[in-house]
Amino acid sequence: MPPITRREFVRSAALAAAATQMVSPMRAAAATPAAAVPPAAPRKPLPEDAAELHWLDAAAPAAMTGATWGVPWPRGKHAKETAFALRTADGQPVPVQTWPLATWPDGTLKWTGHAIPADAPGAANYEIAPGAAAAPPRALRTGETAEAIEVDTGVVKCRIAKKGAVLVESITRGGREILRGGRLVCLRQASAEPAANGASVREEFVGAIDAVTLEQRGPVRAVVKIEGRHAIANGGRAWLPFVVRLYFYSGGEAVRVMHTFVFDGDAAKDFIAGLGLRFGVPMRDALYDRHVRFVGEGAGLWAEAVQGITGLRRDPGAAVREAQIAGQACPPLGEWDRRVTDRLKYVPVWGDFTLVQSSADGFEIRKRTKPGQGWIGAGCGRRAGGTGYIGGVSGGVAFGLRNFWQSHPAQLDVRGAGGDEAEVTMWLWSPEAPAMDLRAYHDDLGEDTYAKQLDALEITYEDYEPGFNTPHGIARTSELMLWALATTPARERTIELAAAVRAPAVIVCRPEYYHSIGLFGTCWGLPDRSTPAKAHIEDDLDFYFDFYRKQIEQRHWYGFWNFGDVRHTYDADRHVWRYDVGGFAWDNSELSPDLWLWYSFLRTGRPDVFRVAEAMTRHTGEVDVYHLGRFRGLGSRHNVQHWGDSAKQVRISTAVYRRFYYYLTADERVGDLMHELLDCDERVAAIPPGRKIGRAEGDKRW
């Protein structure tokens, strides 16, 4: 076969998708459902004003933390004020909270947002229809004063400050404080390379609150939005604007944290050497009843005690050892072998623990007794789950960072576990990695006029212009989880928590339902293999997605600023994608792969397609778009660096790429991204896309 360009490749995929509609005019009833969608259980016919729902991953999550999703409705079906009730497939009422997301031109509901509690029945299928919603058994309550917002899920209580450097003052459970002093931290250094003496001077910033908003309060779900900037404690410089959202569900012991920051520094002077969330955990139990957990790859678990009593020269007794390994309270000291209890003071107490994911294929666990003492290698592996635990038999905190290895370098730290309070830092950017370097990858190469820039475009396909290749205004969003637990979780439970971090619970409708409404246009059809020609089209579509999914893994398209994007064009001579050639490197939504992926999900319901599309939406909406400054509201065309190209355009930032995820999940952050574009036409007028055309001196081509 002759070489095929990526433009031809993606165009073929789009044409194949459209062909499924043109080849067959048959609607949902005649199409074959995607194999990835779980078959519906036998049941009575669904009422015409209802919608059927199921879990994206087929089964209810083992660690339920609550769930939020969106449902579309046919035009004219439901008035905007309609209330909805949720039931399991066998008719059991399920508490639900509902709010409108969008309306049709006639004012009827087009999309509704819904949420269920953390203690909702874990059915495989649900049905939502007009009606009175069941009340949650433990209704979520919120309170607000001038100083703080308080949220009570019925299991845990959280107090969120309205000013200062501490965002989450405390989380309590059963009247006992489990977490305290939740705050943001940032390390900055003035250069990417160490000084001549090998030292790097770092400044520490903490998140300072500017505004706190209780965005949603209800019996099932509450959302608190915190806005601010990172500042030096002594009142000096404030930079790196942030938005942190905290999500609570009735009956829940977990808090979901959505963390967004915008880079507003000077790429040549401001190098982020660490960025994360830090909090304290009171430690009350005996040293041998305190436990540390780190989840490795898959179901792998590193689990030890702060003061280990296994492997000693003298055996404390099988019951003692088994209790500590299980994370349960050890028997009273009087039941131990006295040869151990009399010498327990000589058994080291390990206070500090670190898990570092330095690349997509390697993590390391280390521990030490205390500052000033040496670190000991404790374990290593390939891809950590990004979930840990610190606490004791009387309570502790499980914590997790989603896409931990995919968004390397990441790090989890526990400090002072042998004292009265342990300190946990969830590093989004590891302080052990080289500082974040956002400088342009080349100088201007002499391209100081439009004529030279257009000429250079002919060879590297890079649209360069001085001052345009800046990261000032790009953003990054991360998802974190915190559980305030009554005791150390069992090993199996810890793995379930990690699974909830890796793939949060998502509820969706069936492809046939989405298609029947004419959702996001009518140019797409459902999978249909009823003839050889149609089967060939479906095979092609499967091939296109599977090819890119495998390339993400094979080519390691991972990293803090890269995860979610794909490459633009292949270099057949070097047998690599053109990662270092001007405008041929990162794709940045060129030819709309975002649309391709979301339409692929809508027509098939495949979970793997959803996750790839989700990662792309997070990336392209944050990293490839400017959120403040001169280019606010515009996106950057494809380039070696996501922000490097001087073509700043709405075709990259357009809300059409975000709306799928927003309406399917009711995600507030993606809603922010869409609202940011309301005045993007003003930016287009200020920075016209065709400003170089016909204006370059001596240019005869236009």
Short mmCIF file of C-alpha atoms in Angstrom, two decimals, residues 108 163 231 289 321 340 402 512 528:
data_model
loop_
_atom_site.label_atom_id
_atom_site.label_comp_id
_atom_site.label_asym_id
_atom_site.label_seq_id
_atom_site.Cartn_x
_atom_site.Cartn_y
_atom_site.Cartn_z
CA THR A 108 -38.90 21.61 27.46
CA LYS A 163 -10.50 32.67 53.90
CA ALA A 231 0.92 32.89 47.67
CA ASP A 289 -1.62 -0.49 65.37
CA ARG A 321 1.14 -11.07 63.71
CA VAL A 340 8.94 -9.05 72.46
CA ARG A 402 -6.48 9.50 39.34
CA GLU A 512 -30.27 3.07 21.02
CA ASP A 528 -24.99 -2.62 11.84
#
